Amino acid sequence: MQSVVVEAEKYSLTTGKGSYTLLGWWRFCYLHSFETKQHTIYWNDKVFSGTSEGPEMVRGGGLLVIGQDQDRMGGGYTFSQSLNAVVADLRLYNRTLTNSEALDFVSCKETHLDPQPLVSFSDFKNNWKIEGSVNIEDLNLADICQKESSFLIMFPEAWSFSQAVAMCNNVGGSLPVPISARENEQILSFLNPYIPYCSDAHGYSIALGMLKEYETHSHYHYKSGENITYSNFLYRRNEDSNCVAIAVTEDDYGYWYYSKCDLELCTICNFTSVTHLKVSKQFYKLIYSTIKT
C-alpha cells in the first residue's frame, strides 16, 4: 500500500492509500486551485478529490529536486530517501488543467497543452543538473503506456533450449520474445557487453523464446503458444531446425536464424515482476559473500 502525498511550503496533503505493483507505470496528475482550495488527483484509473488547507500561493525562489527528499533547501540528502524508480514526462503548469486534459494525460493520449509547461523534461541537458546515480534515456509514449514493464538478466553460461527454459522458469522469468524492432534493439543493447563470452563459431549468441511451426513456417511463443507476427530473419538457413537464435556477427548483427534446439548458448531471462530467490547458507559462504560489487 502506498499513500499519495503532495507537499509544498507549510502544506501537506495525504489523499489516502492505493495498491501498486512493482515494474508498473503510475500515471499521475495533480490539479490544485488556490482560489477554491479544491484539489483533484488522477492516479491511473482512480480519481481522488477534496478540499485543502494551505497557502494562497506557492512562493517562488526555491529549489526543485526530483527523486530525492531534501531536509533543507539544496541539502540534507540521505540515500534512504532517494527514489528508486523511473520518472518520465514530468510537467509543471502555471494554470490548473481541466479535468478532460488531466484525463487525457493519465489515459496515455497525445496532449498538446497551451501554454507550454513551466517545468518539463523537454530540454533535459540544459535545464536540469544531474547528481548521483542517474541513468538518462529516451522513452516513447508506447513504452510508458504498455501494460507491463520488464527487465532482463543474463546468465553467461552455455545451455540448450530446454535447459534455458528450465533456468528462466526456476527463477521466475521466461526467454525473451521481441515483438517489435525496438524490443529487438533493447535485447541487443543488453547483450552487447556479453558478446565476447556468448557467441559461438556461427555468431549465434542467445536463444529466443519462440518456435517454428513446420507446416505454416509461422512462429509462436514457446510458453503461451501465441502467434508471433514480428520477424527479423535475414535469410532462412537451417530450415530443419525450429529454435531461433540472434546472431551478433558484423554482417548479421541483430538478425535471427534457425538453430538446433540442442545448441548450447547463453541465456537471457525476461522478468515482468520482481522475483525472490532463496540462497542456501553454504552457497552464500562459498560464493556470494566473495562477490565484489
mmCIF file of C-alpha atoms in Angstrom:
data_model
loop_
_atom_site.group_PDB
_atom_site.id
_atom_site.type_symbol
_atom_site.label_atom_id
_atom_site.label_comp_id
_atom_site.label_asym_id
_atom_site.label_seq_id
_atom_site.Cartn_x
_atom_site.Cartn_y
_atom_site.Cartn_z
ATOM 1 C CA MET A 1 0.000 0.000 0.000
ATOM 2 C CA GLN A 2 1.196 3.489 -0.754
ATOM 3 C CA SER A 3 -0.049 6.915 0.305
ATOM 4 C CA VAL A 4 -0.287 9.704 -2.231
ATOM 5 C CA VAL A 5 1.447 12.689 -0.668
ATOM 6 C CA VAL A 6 1.878 16.172 -2.116
ATOM 7 C CA GLU A 7 3.964 18.704 -0.207
ATOM 8 C CA ALA A 8 4.703 22.408 -0.561
ATOM 9 C CA GLU A 9 5.639 25.277 1.756
ATOM 10 C CA LYS A 10 3.671 24.796 5.029
ATOM 11 C CA TYR A 11 1.368 22.477 3.153
ATOM 12 C CA SER A 12 0.968 18.706 3.151
ATOM 13 C CA LEU A 13 -1.778 16.605 1.629
ATOM 14 C CA THR A 14 -2.348 12.892 2.072
ATOM 15 C CA THR A 15 -5.207 11.623 -0.069
ATOM 16 C CA GLY A 16 -5.358 8.027 1.052
ATOM 17 C CA LYS A 17 -3.930 4.685 0.109
ATOM 18 C CA GLY A 18 -3.837 2.659 -3.069
ATOM 19 C CA SER A 19 -2.252 -0.555 -4.225
ATOM 20 C CA TYR A 20 0.695 -0.634 -6.598
ATOM 21 C CA THR A 21 2.715 -3.215 -8.478
ATOM 22 C CA LEU A 22 6.457 -3.098 -8.984
ATOM 23 C CA LEU A 23 7.640 -2.637 -12.589
ATOM 24 C CA GLY A 24 4.395 -0.906 -13.477
ATOM 25 C CA TRP A 25 3.944 2.707 -14.556
ATOM 26 C CA TRP A 26 1.995 5.183 -12.407
ATOM 27 C CA ARG A 27 0.311 7.898 -14.456
ATOM 28 C CA PHE A 28 -0.283 10.733 -12.063
ATOM 29 C CA CYS A 29 -1.787 14.214 -12.463
ATOM 30 C CA TYR A 30 -2.453 16.639 -9.600
ATOM 31 C CA LEU A 31 -4.813 19.597 -10.086
ATOM 32 C CA HIS A 32 -4.951 22.334 -7.455
ATOM 33 C CA SER A 33 -6.914 25.558 -7.279
ATOM 34 C CA PHE A 34 -5.555 28.079 -4.781
ATOM 35 C CA GLU A 35 -8.694 30.172 -5.223
ATOM 36 C CA THR A 36 -11.241 27.493 -4.323
ATOM 37 C CA LYS A 37 -8.808 25.313 -2.303
ATOM 38 C CA GLN A 38 -10.065 22.328 -4.253
ATOM 39 C CA HIS A 39 -7.799 19.544 -5.450
ATOM 40 C CA THR A 40 -8.219 16.564 -7.747
ATOM 41 C CA ILE A 41 -5.735 13.749 -8.252
ATOM 42 C CA TYR A 42 -5.843 11.424 -11.236
ATOM 43 C CA TRP A 43 -3.841 8.297 -10.481
ATOM 44 C CA ASN A 44 -4.016 5.703 -13.255
ATOM 45 C CA ASP A 45 -7.726 4.816 -13.378
ATOM 46 C CA LYS A 46 -8.559 6.292 -9.946
ATOM 47 C CA VAL A 47 -9.683 9.812 -9.052
ATOM 48 C CA PHE A 48 -9.341 11.498 -5.639
ATOM 49 C CA SER A 49 -10.783 14.923 -4.865
ATOM 50 C CA GLY A 50 -11.427 17.144 -1.892
ATOM 51 C CA THR A 51 -10.659 20.428 -0.184
ATOM 52 C CA SER A 52 -7.240 21.552 1.016
ATOM 53 C CA GLU A 53 -5.871 23.798 3.713
ATOM 54 C CA GLY A 54 -2.759 25.721 2.833
ATOM 55 C CA PRO A 55 -1.290 28.965 1.493
ATOM 56 C CA GLU A 56 -2.975 31.012 -1.200
ATOM 57 C CA MET A 57 0.013 30.555 -3.481
ATOM 58 C CA VAL A 58 3.352 28.759 -3.709
ATOM 59 C CA ARG A 59 6.178 31.269 -3.355
ATOM 60 C CA GLY A 60 8.982 31.037 -5.922
ATOM 61 C CA GLY A 61 12.715 31.214 -5.371
ATOM 62 C CA GLY A 62 13.133 27.685 -4.118
ATOM 63 C CA LEU A 63 14.898 24.626 -5.490
ATOM 64 C CA LEU A 64 13.018 21.835 -7.268
ATOM 65 C CA VAL A 65 14.575 18.425 -6.657
ATOM 66 C CA ILE A 66 13.191 15.301 -8.330
ATOM 67 C CA GLY A 67 13.816 11.854 -6.880
ATOM 68 C CA GLN A 68 15.339 12.941 -3.587
ATOM 69 C CA ASP A 69 13.931 14.305 -0.334
ATOM 70 C CA GLN A 70 15.708 17.487 0.820
ATOM 71 C CA ASP A 71 15.631 18.261 4.537
ATOM 72 C CA ARG A 72 16.768 21.786 3.793
ATOM 73 C CA MET A 73 16.958 23.745 0.564
ATOM 74 C CA GLY A 74 19.661 22.144 -1.533
ATOM 75 C CA GLY A 75 20.849 19.782 1.172
ATOM 76 C CA GLY A 76 20.114 17.268 3.875
ATOM 77 C CA TYR A 77 20.113 14.402 1.392
ATOM 78 C CA THR A 78 20.253 10.790 2.542
ATOM 79 C CA PHE A 79 20.439 7.627 0.450
ATOM 80 C CA SER A 80 17.424 6.089 2.199
ATOM 81 C CA GLN A 81 15.270 8.992 0.965
ATOM 82 C CA SER A 82 16.194 8.559 -2.705
ATOM 83 C CA LEU A 83 13.653 7.481 -5.302
ATOM 84 C CA ASN A 84 14.442 4.128 -6.899
ATOM 85 C CA ALA A 85 12.214 4.450 -9.939
ATOM 86 C CA VAL A 86 11.867 5.836 -13.455
ATOM 87 C CA VAL A 87 10.359 9.310 -13.884
ATOM 88 C CA ALA A 88 9.073 10.276 -17.333
ATOM 89 C CA ASP A 89 7.144 13.139 -18.936
ATOM 90 C CA LEU A 90 7.229 15.407 -15.885
ATOM 91 C CA ARG A 91 5.271 18.638 -16.405
ATOM 92 C CA LEU A 92 4.502 21.583 -14.137
ATOM 93 C CA TYR A 93 1.994 24.154 -15.433
ATOM 94 C CA ASN A 94 1.193 27.651 -14.186
ATOM 95 C CA ARG A 95 -2.523 27.006 -14.571
ATOM 96 C CA THR A 96 -4.925 24.359 -13.363
ATOM 97 C CA LEU A 97 -5.594 21.835 -16.103
ATOM 98 C CA THR A 98 -9.151 20.936 -16.944
ATOM 99 C CA ASN A 99 -10.454 17.550 -15.909
ATOM 100 C CA SER A 100 -10.526 16.373 -19.527
ATOM 101 C CA GLU A 101 -6.900 17.460 -20.054
ATOM 102 C CA ALA A 102 -5.799 15.572 -16.953
ATOM 103 C CA LEU A 103 -7.796 12.518 -18.001
ATOM 104 C CA ASP A 104 -6.142 12.535 -21.433
ATOM 105 C CA PHE A 105 -2.719 12.643 -19.784
ATOM 106 C CA VAL A 106 -3.273 9.666 -17.479
ATOM 107 C CA SER A 107 -5.031 7.794 -20.309
ATOM 108 C CA CYS A 108 -1.849 7.994 -22.404
ATOM 109 C CA LYS A 109 -3.369 10.138 -25.120
ATOM 110 C CA GLU A 110 -1.261 12.623 -27.052
ATOM 111 C CA THR A 111 -1.591 16.007 -25.353
ATOM 112 C CA HIS A 112 -0.672 19.422 -26.752
ATOM 113 C CA LEU A 113 -1.496 21.853 -23.979
ATOM 114 C CA ASP A 114 -1.047 25.631 -24.053
ATOM 115 C CA PRO A 115 0.786 27.400 -22.703
ATOM 116 C CA GLN A 116 3.862 25.197 -22.545
ATOM 117 C CA PRO A 117 4.726 23.872 -19.055
ATOM 118 C CA LEU A 118 6.971 25.907 -16.781
ATOM 119 C CA VAL A 119 8.954 22.771 -15.988
ATOM 120 C CA SER A 120 9.399 19.683 -18.157
ATOM 121 C CA PHE A 121 11.973 17.217 -19.459
ATOM 122 C CA SER A 122 11.843 18.646 -22.998
ATOM 123 C CA ASP A 123 15.351 20.173 -22.760
ATOM 124 C CA PHE A 124 16.824 17.944 -20.112
ATOM 125 C CA LYS A 125 20.538 18.591 -20.633
ATOM 126 C CA ASN A 126 20.249 22.371 -20.417
ATOM 127 C CA ASN A 127 17.557 22.732 -17.757
ATOM 128 C CA TRP A 128 18.480 20.051 -15.243
ATOM 129 C CA LYS A 129 21.521 19.214 -13.157
ATOM 130 C CA ILE A 130 22.194 15.509 -12.693
ATOM 131 C CA GLU A 131 23.683 14.312 -9.417
ATOM 132 C CA GLY A 132 24.243 10.817 -8.076
ATOM 133 C CA SER A 133 23.460 7.546 -9.820
ATOM 134 C CA VAL A 134 21.014 8.585 -12.549
ATOM 135 C CA ASN A 135 20.506 6.985 -15.965
ATOM 136 C CA ILE A 136 19.023 9.082 -18.781
ATOM 137 C CA GLU A 137 17.323 7.554 -21.817
ATOM 138 C CA ASP A 138 14.615 8.404 -24.333
ATOM 139 C CA LEU A 139 11.230 6.739 -23.983
ATOM 140 C CA ASN A 140 8.317 6.633 -26.371
ATOM 141 C CA LEU A 141 4.740 7.111 -25.248
ATOM 142 C CA ALA A 142 4.197 3.428 -26.052
ATOM 143 C CA ASP A 143 6.888 2.479 -23.525
ATOM 144 C CA ILE A 144 5.182 4.397 -20.737
ATOM 145 C CA CYS A 145 1.713 3.169 -21.619
ATOM 146 C CA GLN A 146 2.409 -0.520 -22.058
ATOM 147 C CA LYS A 147 0.523 -2.832 -19.735
ATOM 148 C CA GLU A 148 3.647 -4.131 -18.053
ATOM 149 C CA SER A 149 7.328 -3.287 -17.864
ATOM 150 C CA SER A 150 10.115 -5.809 -17.845
ATOM 151 C CA PHE A 151 13.804 -6.234 -17.229
ATOM 152 C CA LEU A 152 16.442 -8.691 -18.415
ATOM 153 C CA ILE A 153 19.041 -10.794 -16.608
ATOM 154 C CA MET A 154 21.908 -12.526 -18.407
ATOM 155 C CA PHE A 155 23.231 -15.969 -17.495
ATOM 156 C CA PRO A 156 26.516 -16.166 -19.475
ATOM 157 C CA GLU A 157 26.675 -19.940 -19.444
ATOM 158 C CA ALA A 158 26.018 -22.286 -22.373
ATOM 159 C CA TRP A 159 22.706 -24.157 -22.136
ATOM 160 C CA SER A 160 20.439 -25.918 -24.598
ATOM 161 C CA PHE A 161 16.986 -24.513 -25.296
ATOM 162 C CA SER A 162 15.274 -26.856 -22.837
ATOM 163 C CA GLN A 163 17.866 -26.074 -20.156
ATOM 164 C CA ALA A 164 17.460 -22.326 -20.752
ATOM 165 C CA VAL A 165 13.676 -22.644 -20.479
ATOM 166 C CA ALA A 166 14.035 -24.532 -17.197
ATOM 167 C CA MET A 167 16.501 -21.983 -15.813
ATOM 168 C CA CYS A 168 14.300 -18.990 -16.597
ATOM 169 C CA ASN A 169 11.262 -20.787 -15.233
ATOM 170 C CA ASN A 170 13.066 -21.654 -11.984
ATOM 171 C CA VAL A 171 13.958 -18.002 -11.315
ATOM 172 C CA GLY A 172 10.515 -16.649 -12.218
ATOM 173 C CA GLY A 173 11.238 -15.428 -15.739
ATOM 174 C CA SER A 174 10.943 -16.529 -19.351
ATOM 175 C CA LEU A 175 13.005 -16.426 -22.530
ATOM 176 C CA PRO A 176 12.704 -13.064 -24.326
ATOM 177 C CA VAL A 177 10.451 -12.766 -27.370
ATOM 178 C CA PRO A 178 10.832 -9.411 -29.167
ATOM 179 C CA ILE A 179 7.611 -8.355 -30.874
ATOM 180 C CA SER A 180 8.969 -5.176 -32.477
ATOM 181 C CA ALA A 181 12.204 -3.761 -33.892
ATOM 182 C CA ARG A 182 12.555 -1.601 -30.788
ATOM 183 C CA GLU A 183 12.346 -4.604 -28.452
ATOM 184 C CA ASN A 184 14.893 -6.434 -30.605
ATOM 185 C CA GLU A 185 17.254 -3.456 -30.257
ATOM 186 C CA GLN A 186 16.735 -3.399 -26.494
ATOM 187 C CA ILE A 187 17.794 -7.042 -26.248
ATOM 188 C CA LEU A 188 20.875 -6.340 -28.383
ATOM 189 C CA SER A 189 21.854 -3.349 -26.243
ATOM 190 C CA PHE A 190 21.605 -5.504 -23.147
ATOM 191 C CA LEU A 191 23.532 -8.308 -24.859
ATOM 192 C CA ASN A 192 26.451 -6.191 -26.138
ATOM 193 C CA PRO A 193 28.755 -6.450 -23.074
ATOM 194 C CA TYR A 194 28.460 -10.249 -23.140
ATOM 195 C CA ILE A 195 29.130 -10.842 -26.845
ATOM 196 C CA PRO A 196 32.818 -11.821 -26.308
ATOM 197 C CA TYR A 197 31.640 -14.597 -23.987
ATOM 198 C CA CYS A 198 28.354 -15.503 -25.631
ATOM 199 C CA SER A 199 28.832 -16.138 -29.343
ATOM 200 C CA ASP A 200 29.681 -19.439 -30.992
ATOM 201 C CA ALA A 201 31.509 -20.102 -34.271
ATOM 202 C CA HIS A 202 28.385 -19.179 -36.255
ATOM 203 C CA GLY A 203 27.892 -15.929 -34.370
ATOM 204 C CA TYR A 204 24.825 -17.158 -32.503
ATOM 205 C CA SER A 205 24.556 -15.635 -29.039
ATOM 206 C CA ILE A 206 21.250 -16.361 -27.282
ATOM 207 C CA ALA A 207 18.096 -18.335 -27.953
ATOM 208 C CA LEU A 208 14.777 -16.520 -28.279
ATOM 209 C CA GLY A 209 11.584 -17.839 -26.753
ATOM 210 C CA MET A 210 9.874 -18.757 -29.998
ATOM 211 C CA LEU A 211 9.490 -21.928 -32.039
ATOM 212 C CA LYS A 212 8.704 -22.628 -35.691
ATOM 213 C CA GLU A 213 5.522 -24.300 -36.867
ATOM 214 C CA TYR A 214 6.784 -26.543 -39.686
ATOM 215 C CA GLU A 215 3.690 -26.678 -41.882
ATOM 216 C CA THR A 216 2.970 -22.942 -41.995
ATOM 217 C CA HIS A 217 6.512 -21.683 -41.230
ATOM 218 C CA SER A 218 4.944 -19.318 -38.717
ATOM 219 C CA HIS A 219 6.339 -18.745 -35.244
ATOM 220 C CA TYR A 220 4.745 -18.988 -31.841
ATOM 221 C CA HIS A 221 5.655 -18.167 -28.244
ATOM 222 C CA TYR A 222 7.139 -21.255 -26.612
ATOM 223 C CA LYS A 223 5.153 -20.705 -23.414
ATOM 224 C CA SER A 224 1.814 -19.170 -24.371
ATOM 225 C CA GLY A 225 1.502 -20.559 -27.899
ATOM 226 C CA GLU A 226 0.635 -17.059 -29.129
ATOM 227 C CA ASN A 227 1.475 -16.367 -32.771
ATOM 228 C CA ILE A 228 4.493 -14.071 -33.298
ATOM 229 C CA THR A 229 3.950 -11.649 -36.181
ATOM 230 C CA TYR A 230 7.201 -9.680 -35.921
ATOM 231 C CA SER A 231 10.111 -11.278 -37.789
ATOM 232 C CA ASN A 232 13.766 -10.326 -38.241
ATOM 233 C CA PHE A 233 15.230 -13.198 -40.277
ATOM 234 C CA LEU A 234 17.980 -12.166 -42.697
ATOM 235 C CA TYR A 235 17.625 -15.370 -44.684
ATOM 236 C CA ARG A 236 16.345 -18.750 -43.665
ATOM 237 C CA ARG A 237 19.169 -21.197 -43.176
ATOM 238 C CA ASN A 238 18.964 -24.350 -41.041
ATOM 239 C CA GLU A 239 15.347 -24.823 -42.140
ATOM 240 C CA ASP A 240 15.295 -28.235 -40.474
ATOM 241 C CA SER A 241 15.643 -26.600 -37.040
ATOM 242 C CA ASN A 242 12.771 -24.991 -35.182
ATOM 243 C CA CYS A 243 14.514 -22.942 -32.478
ATOM 244 C CA VAL A 244 15.544 -19.333 -33.124
ATOM 245 C CA ALA A 245 18.752 -17.519 -32.131
ATOM 246 C CA ILE A 246 20.061 -13.966 -32.501
ATOM 247 C CA ALA A 247 23.270 -13.519 -34.493
ATOM 248 C CA VAL A 248 25.911 -10.978 -33.450
ATOM 249 C CA THR A 249 28.499 -11.172 -36.234
ATOM 250 C CA GLU A 250 29.374 -7.939 -38.021
ATOM 251 C CA ASP A 251 27.297 -8.695 -41.133
ATOM 252 C CA ASP A 252 24.383 -10.372 -39.377
ATOM 253 C CA TYR A 253 24.208 -8.304 -36.187
ATOM 254 C CA GLY A 254 20.759 -8.470 -34.667
ATOM 255 C CA TYR A 255 19.231 -10.781 -37.264
ATOM 256 C CA TRP A 256 17.607 -14.113 -36.467
ATOM 257 C CA TYR A 257 18.437 -17.598 -37.674
ATOM 258 C CA TYR A 258 17.018 -21.030 -37.062
ATOM 259 C CA SER A 259 19.216 -23.035 -34.720
ATOM 260 C CA LYS A 260 19.202 -26.554 -33.384
ATOM 261 C CA CYS A 261 17.406 -26.747 -30.056
ATOM 262 C CA ASP A 262 20.265 -28.706 -28.505
ATOM 263 C CA LEU A 263 22.747 -25.959 -29.432
ATOM 264 C CA GLU A 264 24.162 -24.574 -26.188
ATOM 265 C CA LEU A 265 24.002 -20.777 -25.968
ATOM 266 C CA CYS A 266 23.986 -18.100 -23.290
ATOM 267 C CA THR A 267 20.624 -17.396 -21.705
ATOM 268 C CA ILE A 268 18.772 -14.128 -21.158
ATOM 269 C CA CYS A 269 15.698 -14.285 -18.949
ATOM 270 C CA ASN A 270 12.932 -11.700 -19.144
ATOM 271 C CA PHE A 271 11.065 -10.689 -15.977
ATOM 272 C CA THR A 272 7.772 -8.824 -15.715
ATOM 273 C CA SER A 273 7.712 -8.914 -11.917
ATOM 274 C CA VAL A 274 10.245 -8.929 -9.113
ATOM 275 C CA THR A 275 11.262 -12.440 -8.164
ATOM 276 C CA HIS A 276 12.652 -13.641 -4.844
ATOM 277 C CA LEU A 277 15.317 -16.328 -4.663
ATOM 278 C CA LYS A 278 16.367 -18.343 -1.647
ATOM 279 C CA VAL A 279 20.133 -18.741 -1.332
ATOM 280 C CA SER A 280 21.494 -21.599 0.731
ATOM 281 C CA LYS A 281 23.824 -20.731 3.579
ATOM 282 C CA GLN A 282 26.544 -22.875 2.031
ATOM 283 C CA PHE A 283 26.312 -21.031 -1.295
ATOM 284 C CA TYR A 284 26.432 -17.673 0.465
ATOM 285 C CA LYS A 285 29.567 -18.570 2.402
ATOM 286 C CA LEU A 286 31.421 -20.123 -0.524
ATOM 287 C CA ILE A 287 30.441 -17.856 -3.392
ATOM 288 C CA TYR A 288 28.084 -14.954 -2.814
ATOM 289 C CA SER A 289 29.951 -13.389 0.106
ATOM 290 C CA THR A 290 33.114 -13.140 -2.039
ATOM 291 C CA ILE A 291 31.466 -11.224 -4.874
ATOM 292 C CA LYS A 292 32.626 -7.606 -5.048
ATOM 293 C CA THR A 293 30.033 -5.120 -6.253
#
